[in-house]
XYZ file of C-alpha atoms in Angstrom:
449
model
C -15.992 37.141 2.948
C -16.003 33.909 0.408
C -16.943 32.943 -3.444
C -16.506 30.120 -5.730
C -15.391 30.786 -9.540
C -15.488 27.909 -11.522
C -13.390 27.749 -14.734
C -13.708 25.422 -17.726
C -13.406 25.233 -21.468
C -17.652 24.269 -21.323
C -19.514 27.292 -22.513
C -22.255 27.799 -19.480
C -23.609 31.256 -17.903
C -22.992 31.961 -14.263
C -27.005 30.986 -13.197
C -26.519 27.949 -15.417
C -23.275 26.930 -13.184
C -25.174 27.977 -9.502
C -28.306 25.599 -11.003
C -25.452 22.725 -11.218
C -24.112 23.102 -8.150
C -27.565 23.163 -6.404
C -28.591 19.988 -7.860
C -24.922 18.587 -6.935
C -25.770 19.710 -3.293
C -28.892 17.529 -3.149
C -27.478 14.862 -5.548
C -23.911 14.018 -3.735
C -24.186 16.160 -0.228
C -24.664 13.266 2.722
C -27.042 14.279 5.654
C -29.959 16.845 5.598
C -29.108 20.426 3.839
C -30.530 23.793 5.263
C -32.127 24.847 1.784
C -31.886 28.898 2.669
C -28.083 27.956 3.340
C -27.591 25.578 0.299
C -29.109 28.757 -1.537
C -26.631 31.508 -0.036
C -23.461 29.258 -0.928
C -24.578 29.011 -4.710
C -24.926 32.035 -5.144
C -21.943 33.267 -4.084
C -20.594 30.962 -7.142
C -19.279 32.562 -10.240
C -18.492 31.034 -13.785
C -15.895 31.877 -16.421
C -15.956 30.025 -19.861
C -12.313 29.962 -21.236
C -9.063 28.433 -22.691
C -6.075 26.244 -19.777
C -3.733 28.003 -22.159
C -5.179 31.114 -23.249
C -3.293 34.262 -21.600
C -6.889 36.078 -21.664
C -8.602 33.538 -19.895
C -6.596 34.179 -17.143
C -6.725 38.260 -17.693
C -10.743 37.840 -17.490
C -10.121 35.538 -13.762
C -8.091 38.550 -13.160
C -10.703 41.037 -13.277
C -13.561 38.629 -12.118
C -11.693 38.315 -8.870
C -10.470 41.756 -8.336
C -15.022 42.315 -8.443
C -15.205 39.339 -6.257
C -12.418 41.479 -3.538
C -14.865 44.653 -4.037
C -18.098 42.779 -3.491
C -17.332 39.915 -1.013
C -14.912 41.243 0.695
C -12.281 38.668 0.093
C -9.566 40.457 0.492
C -7.500 38.845 -2.285
C -7.153 35.735 -0.780
C -6.997 33.214 -3.290
C -7.139 29.250 -2.764
C -6.621 27.838 -6.906
C -8.080 23.954 -7.029
C -6.429 21.889 -10.528
C -9.344 19.418 -10.965
C -7.869 19.141 -14.629
C -6.165 16.683 -16.390
C -2.337 16.229 -14.646
C -1.182 17.078 -18.394
C -2.041 21.132 -17.812
C -1.034 21.461 -14.431
C 2.248 23.551 -15.288
C 0.327 25.557 -17.980
C -2.174 26.708 -15.273
C -0.074 27.437 -12.656
C 2.468 29.405 -15.342
C -0.452 31.482 -16.654
C -1.880 31.853 -13.321
C 1.872 33.372 -12.294
C 1.924 35.150 -15.522
C -1.406 36.625 -14.320
C 0.266 37.942 -10.827
C -3.117 35.639 -9.547
C -0.502 33.377 -7.318
C 1.415 36.357 -5.817
C 1.513 37.082 -2.053
C 1.910 40.635 -0.407
C 0.533 42.496 1.555
C -0.823 39.806 4.060
C -2.803 38.113 1.579
C -2.219 34.485 0.714
C -2.186 32.532 -2.441
C -2.373 28.705 -2.196
C -2.980 26.158 -4.837
C -4.103 22.644 -4.524
C -3.028 20.159 -7.215
C -4.690 16.809 -7.498
C -3.162 13.070 -8.502
C -1.431 11.903 -9.596
C 1.385 13.901 -9.250
C 3.377 12.420 -11.800
C 3.968 9.155 -13.625
C 7.245 8.080 -12.142
C 10.547 9.786 -10.179
C 11.827 11.801 -13.571
C 8.543 13.574 -14.233
C 7.538 13.908 -10.533
C 10.801 15.558 -10.733
C 10.163 17.226 -13.731
C 6.412 18.813 -12.257
C 7.683 20.004 -8.902
C 10.433 21.602 -10.907
C 8.249 23.738 -12.614
C 5.637 24.283 -9.448
C 8.545 25.899 -7.794
C 9.033 28.505 -10.956
C 6.051 30.345 -9.789
C 4.888 28.916 -6.293
C 6.814 28.691 -2.942
C 6.854 25.203 -1.247
C 4.543 26.159 1.161
C 1.624 27.890 -1.484
C 1.309 23.776 -3.170
C -1.277 21.594 -1.579
C -0.988 18.115 -3.186
C -4.493 16.177 -1.917
C -4.693 12.919 -1.093
C -8.274 12.460 -0.508
C -7.744 9.032 1.624
C -5.764 11.542 3.841
C -8.796 13.266 4.510
C -10.585 10.578 5.873
C -11.516 10.930 9.537
C -10.501 7.347 10.343
C -6.938 7.991 9.035
C -6.528 11.039 11.048
C -7.238 9.041 13.999
C -4.267 6.607 13.268
C -2.205 9.051 15.333
C -4.716 9.916 17.984
C -5.141 5.802 18.606
C -1.477 5.649 18.932
C -0.610 8.730 20.445
C -3.060 9.551 22.316
C -3.784 6.100 23.917
C -1.187 5.034 26.692
C -1.917 1.587 26.371
C -0.835 1.255 22.385
C 2.456 3.037 21.747
C 4.299 0.856 23.769
C 2.878 -2.226 21.856
C 3.827 -0.723 18.657
C 7.001 -1.836 17.406
C 9.093 -4.875 16.132
C 8.842 -6.465 19.928
C 4.983 -7.410 19.799
C 3.505 -6.877 16.237
C 3.878 -10.068 13.899
C 2.960 -8.459 11.034
C 0.704 -5.564 9.386
C -1.835 -5.329 6.856
C -2.778 -2.919 5.106
C -5.248 -3.346 1.997
C -7.942 -1.194 -0.540
C -10.137 -3.294 -1.867
C -12.800 -2.091 -4.267
C -15.772 -4.016 -5.973
C -15.580 -1.361 -9.177
C -13.945 -1.805 -11.980
C -12.476 0.633 -14.129
C -15.627 2.156 -15.080
C -15.340 4.731 -18.515
C -11.451 5.644 -16.744
C -9.773 2.823 -18.910
C -7.061 5.600 -21.157
C -6.642 6.752 -18.079
C -6.435 3.382 -16.331
C -3.760 1.634 -19.057
C -1.522 4.909 -18.115
C -1.367 4.283 -14.612
C -1.983 1.115 -13.169
C -2.894 0.314 -9.388
C 0.752 0.535 -8.568
C 0.956 4.355 -9.544
C -2.770 4.965 -8.657
C -3.035 3.510 -5.437
C 0.418 2.261 -4.183
C 2.266 4.890 -4.688
C -0.088 7.345 -3.173
C -2.858 6.199 -0.905
C -1.014 3.106 0.313
C 2.158 4.620 1.050
C 0.498 7.700 2.976
C -1.280 4.966 5.203
C 1.650 3.414 5.651
C 3.856 6.118 7.139
C 1.190 7.499 9.585
C 0.761 3.855 10.738
C 4.933 3.506 11.374
C 6.241 6.512 12.259
C 7.869 8.057 15.013
C 5.924 10.691 17.316
C 6.334 14.034 16.064
C 7.952 16.229 18.244
C 4.573 18.804 17.920
C 1.195 18.720 15.498
C 2.691 21.230 13.667
C 2.115 19.932 10.099
C 6.002 20.481 8.895
C 6.969 18.204 12.152
C 4.456 15.616 10.784
C 5.314 15.161 7.059
C 8.930 15.095 8.804
C 8.245 11.607 10.201
C 6.409 10.294 7.493
C 8.961 10.950 5.165
C 11.489 9.276 7.308
C 9.263 6.369 7.445
C 9.368 6.482 3.355
C 13.322 6.585 3.663
C 13.704 3.748 5.397
C 11.302 1.440 3.041
C 13.636 -1.328 1.566
C 14.408 -0.963 -1.969
C 12.974 -3.654 -3.762
C 15.802 -5.441 -6.459
C 15.234 -6.977 -9.670
C 16.079 -10.207 -8.201
C 13.737 -10.007 -4.710
C 10.789 -8.011 -7.088
C 9.461 -11.659 -8.294
C 9.444 -12.667 -4.650
C 7.656 -9.733 -2.915
C 5.465 -8.420 -5.518
C 2.198 -9.561 -7.261
C 0.398 -8.180 -9.834
C -3.228 -9.294 -11.036
C -5.797 -7.968 -13.682
C -9.764 -8.995 -13.511
C -10.947 -11.084 -16.458
C -13.156 -8.537 -18.387
C -10.616 -6.025 -17.692
C -9.330 -5.863 -21.748
C -13.366 -5.724 -23.055
C -13.591 -2.515 -21.105
C -13.425 1.034 -23.472
C -10.058 2.104 -24.470
C -8.677 -0.967 -22.960
C -6.421 -2.424 -25.461
C -6.891 -6.504 -25.951
C -3.835 -7.489 -24.916
C -3.121 -5.086 -21.982
C -0.756 -6.285 -19.135
C -1.955 -3.488 -16.979
C -2.604 -4.570 -13.280
C -5.311 -3.977 -11.743
C -4.233 -5.689 -8.660
C -0.973 -5.831 -6.592
C -0.059 -7.420 -3.508
C 3.603 -6.249 -2.081
C 5.510 -7.146 1.234
C 7.594 -4.533 2.019
C 10.123 -3.926 5.255
C 11.226 -0.759 6.911
C 14.799 -1.083 7.727
C 14.563 1.092 10.700
C 14.639 0.593 14.943
C 11.226 0.435 15.031
C 10.544 -2.538 12.669
C 13.350 -3.834 11.667
C 12.201 -7.556 10.179
C 8.040 -6.844 10.826
C 6.567 -7.917 7.088
C 4.154 -4.962 5.926
C 1.450 -6.987 3.237
C -0.453 -4.437 1.022
C -3.177 -5.135 -0.793
C -5.198 -3.231 -3.611
C -7.450 -4.393 -6.347
C -10.459 -3.352 -7.973
C -13.273 -6.212 -8.848
C -12.617 -7.741 -5.743
C -15.416 -9.561 -3.256
C -16.085 -6.767 -1.088
C -15.178 -2.489 -1.243
C -12.392 -2.009 2.218
C -10.006 -0.253 3.710
C -8.332 -0.706 6.752
C -5.189 -1.669 8.639
C -4.771 -4.123 10.855
C -1.398 -4.897 13.406
C -1.203 -8.608 14.392
C 0.607 -8.779 17.375
C 2.578 -11.896 17.927
C 1.224 -15.003 19.159
C 1.639 -16.003 23.045
C 5.249 -18.269 23.333
C 3.810 -21.279 25.444
C 0.843 -23.401 26.041
C -0.958 -22.448 29.447
C -2.567 -24.347 31.981
C -0.810 -27.612 31.367
C -2.947 -28.328 28.280
C -1.841 -28.168 24.889
C -5.368 -28.110 23.295
C -5.887 -25.155 25.251
C -3.682 -22.362 23.916
C -2.073 -23.715 21.093
C -4.817 -22.950 18.518
C -5.322 -19.785 19.377
C -5.814 -16.491 17.288
C -3.029 -13.945 18.231
C -4.973 -10.196 19.251
C -5.173 -8.109 16.317
C -5.866 -4.602 16.084
C -7.790 -3.355 13.341
C -8.854 0.819 12.218
C -11.575 0.406 9.453
C -10.978 3.250 7.406
C -14.153 2.528 4.933
C -17.032 1.449 4.985
C -18.595 1.304 8.440
C -15.801 3.275 9.918
C -13.919 2.176 13.240
C -11.866 0.254 15.551
C -11.962 -3.450 16.097
C -9.604 -5.140 18.469
C -9.407 -8.844 18.716
C -8.259 -10.889 22.177
C -9.199 -14.252 23.744
C -11.183 -14.887 26.471
C -12.863 -18.206 28.719
C -15.642 -19.824 26.795
C -18.232 -19.501 29.735
C -19.099 -23.175 30.573
C -17.609 -26.170 33.032
C -14.860 -26.904 30.818
C -11.735 -24.886 30.247
C -11.978 -23.558 26.533
C -10.157 -20.450 25.259
C -12.094 -18.521 22.363
C -11.497 -14.912 20.376
C -13.725 -12.050 20.832
C -13.920 -9.087 19.072
C -14.108 -5.540 20.521
C -15.804 -3.382 17.963
C -16.012 0.606 18.181
C -18.183 2.027 15.396
C -18.008 5.641 14.310
C -21.586 5.720 13.264
C -23.041 4.226 16.387
C -20.249 5.861 19.312
C -19.904 9.512 17.671
C -23.441 9.756 15.830
C -23.796 10.920 12.350
C -21.827 10.310 9.428
C -18.247 11.546 9.322
C -17.372 14.182 6.671
C -16.835 13.952 3.336
C -12.582 13.456 3.208
C -12.687 16.441 0.479
C -14.677 18.769 2.330
C -11.747 18.497 5.633
C -8.878 18.880 2.911
C -10.438 21.741 1.144
C -11.073 23.419 4.460
C -7.824 22.534 6.057
C -6.184 24.263 2.552
C -8.152 27.316 3.526
C -7.240 27.357 6.581
C -3.712 27.061 5.470
C -2.792 23.744 7.555
C -0.664 21.494 5.117
C -0.830 18.580 7.692
C -2.734 16.566 5.569
C -1.185 17.046 2.087
C 1.872 15.785 1.060
C 5.059 17.401 0.651
C 7.607 17.565 -2.348
C 10.281 15.523 -0.545
C 7.964 12.898 0.356
C 6.088 12.145 -2.957
C 9.751 12.152 -4.490
C 10.797 9.853 -2.308
C 7.619 7.657 -3.092
C 8.424 7.813 -6.558
C 11.960 6.669 -5.837
C 11.213 3.903 -4.310
C 8.759 2.784 -6.799
C 9.730 3.221 -10.286
C 12.248 0.716 -10.274
C 9.229 -1.947 -9.947
C 7.511 0.028 -12.404
C 10.607 -0.283 -14.425
C 10.982 -3.995 -13.540
C 7.612 -4.921 -15.033
C 7.823 -2.587 -18.127
C 10.355 -4.742 -19.410
C 9.417 -8.302 -18.303
C 5.272 -7.982 -18.234
C 3.499 -9.725 -15.382
C 2.626 -13.267 -17.161
C -0.841 -15.109 -17.039
C -2.859 -12.072 -17.145
C -5.965 -11.834 -16.927
C -5.433 -14.368 -12.955
C -8.803 -13.598 -10.788
C -12.161 -13.520 -11.276
C -14.649 -10.391 -10.765
C -16.251 -11.013 -6.925
C -12.878 -12.875 -5.884
C -10.496 -11.867 -3.450
C -7.784 -11.461 -5.920
C -4.908 -14.031 -7.737
C -3.946 -16.990 -5.955
C -0.528 -16.056 -6.346
C -1.267 -13.015 -3.689
C -2.495 -16.106 -1.506
C 1.006 -17.565 -1.800
C 2.512 -15.011 -0.982
C 1.296 -15.032 2.578
C 1.261 -18.859 2.842
C 5.270 -18.746 2.121
C 5.806 -16.956 4.911
C 2.885 -19.010 7.103
C 0.465 -16.187 7.503
C -2.618 -15.389 5.797
C -4.952 -12.384 4.311
C -7.662 -10.940 6.657
C -10.932 -13.222 5.219
C -12.808 -11.150 3.305
């Protein structure tokens, strides 16, 4: 009771599409592949060539899906995945609606996955949401962010709410500051035209980092249901302290790697940022006064996505000797999202020997070693959840609009006041010096790469 239909402008037969899918399975799928299972899967794939804007394309798709309903027993249940340019999201949905391909009735479900970017600012996000709601109920819209499909991102909730040793410490009384980073070693590759329109604030901060932040900082949900979890995440976004024109320069650092302006389809005078570091605060009972540092960028020293909770230092020097504890590193709990997925905890221990010396120890759990095998790909989990109708790991309309509401003034500020001194960091470095200065001002520093 399953089939796949690919739709695009490129002329192609279904047999050619199946061959391409089979090749992609071998090239990109991690782990061993059962040849018989792979062959059975690709046999269920069909292809339809057509223009996104032409009603005839959707009429042909309706006829093809009706045929598949009869031959494969899919019962009229359709999951439309819009892996298309954002400019045609609304067009495709309107055409699907006109062809009767998103109407739910007689127990059948119809859902639509929308890729990012979901708008470029608050105004465009509001307009896109309004366009989609012409043909779809909110419960039918699945706004996908592949970061939320990563096993270690989902484990944030388990780590917090399934372990009594962590949740009592997860607040302003014990946490000194939080660090969330998403660093890449690659540049913009062949996406120069896209990146010139988005930049790092739209590409990573507005969605990936704010999504992870909301999971880290949210209150315990009433239940594990999708809307209960997403409601608590929304509360976090609403508690983000607004940045004003006089506070943005003190709390936001932008950078651009040297060589970006020579990338294809990039302006030689571009001021599009490829790096961002932000200091943000949540004005709520749990996190009031705790700085949260966000860091992301391209062409950096290391590929790394992680969350680190830096605990408050001990309040005094113990054992009557100032040299024993005054230089101790505070405890740090780190959730590694990628690569080398896992969780580590840094704590203090006496170093064996006759002298009373204290040093840091790392307790490290790696998913690969503990559970065996690679975690499933993020898209695998998310596509399966969409088929099941579980929207927990997908963004809700109000959360998308709230994140754009918070970040749009920052975007507008830098549009009116382009960052000076770009480019300002070398490929393979840790980023611009001004990002280090952001934390040095608070007498803190980033975790070393």
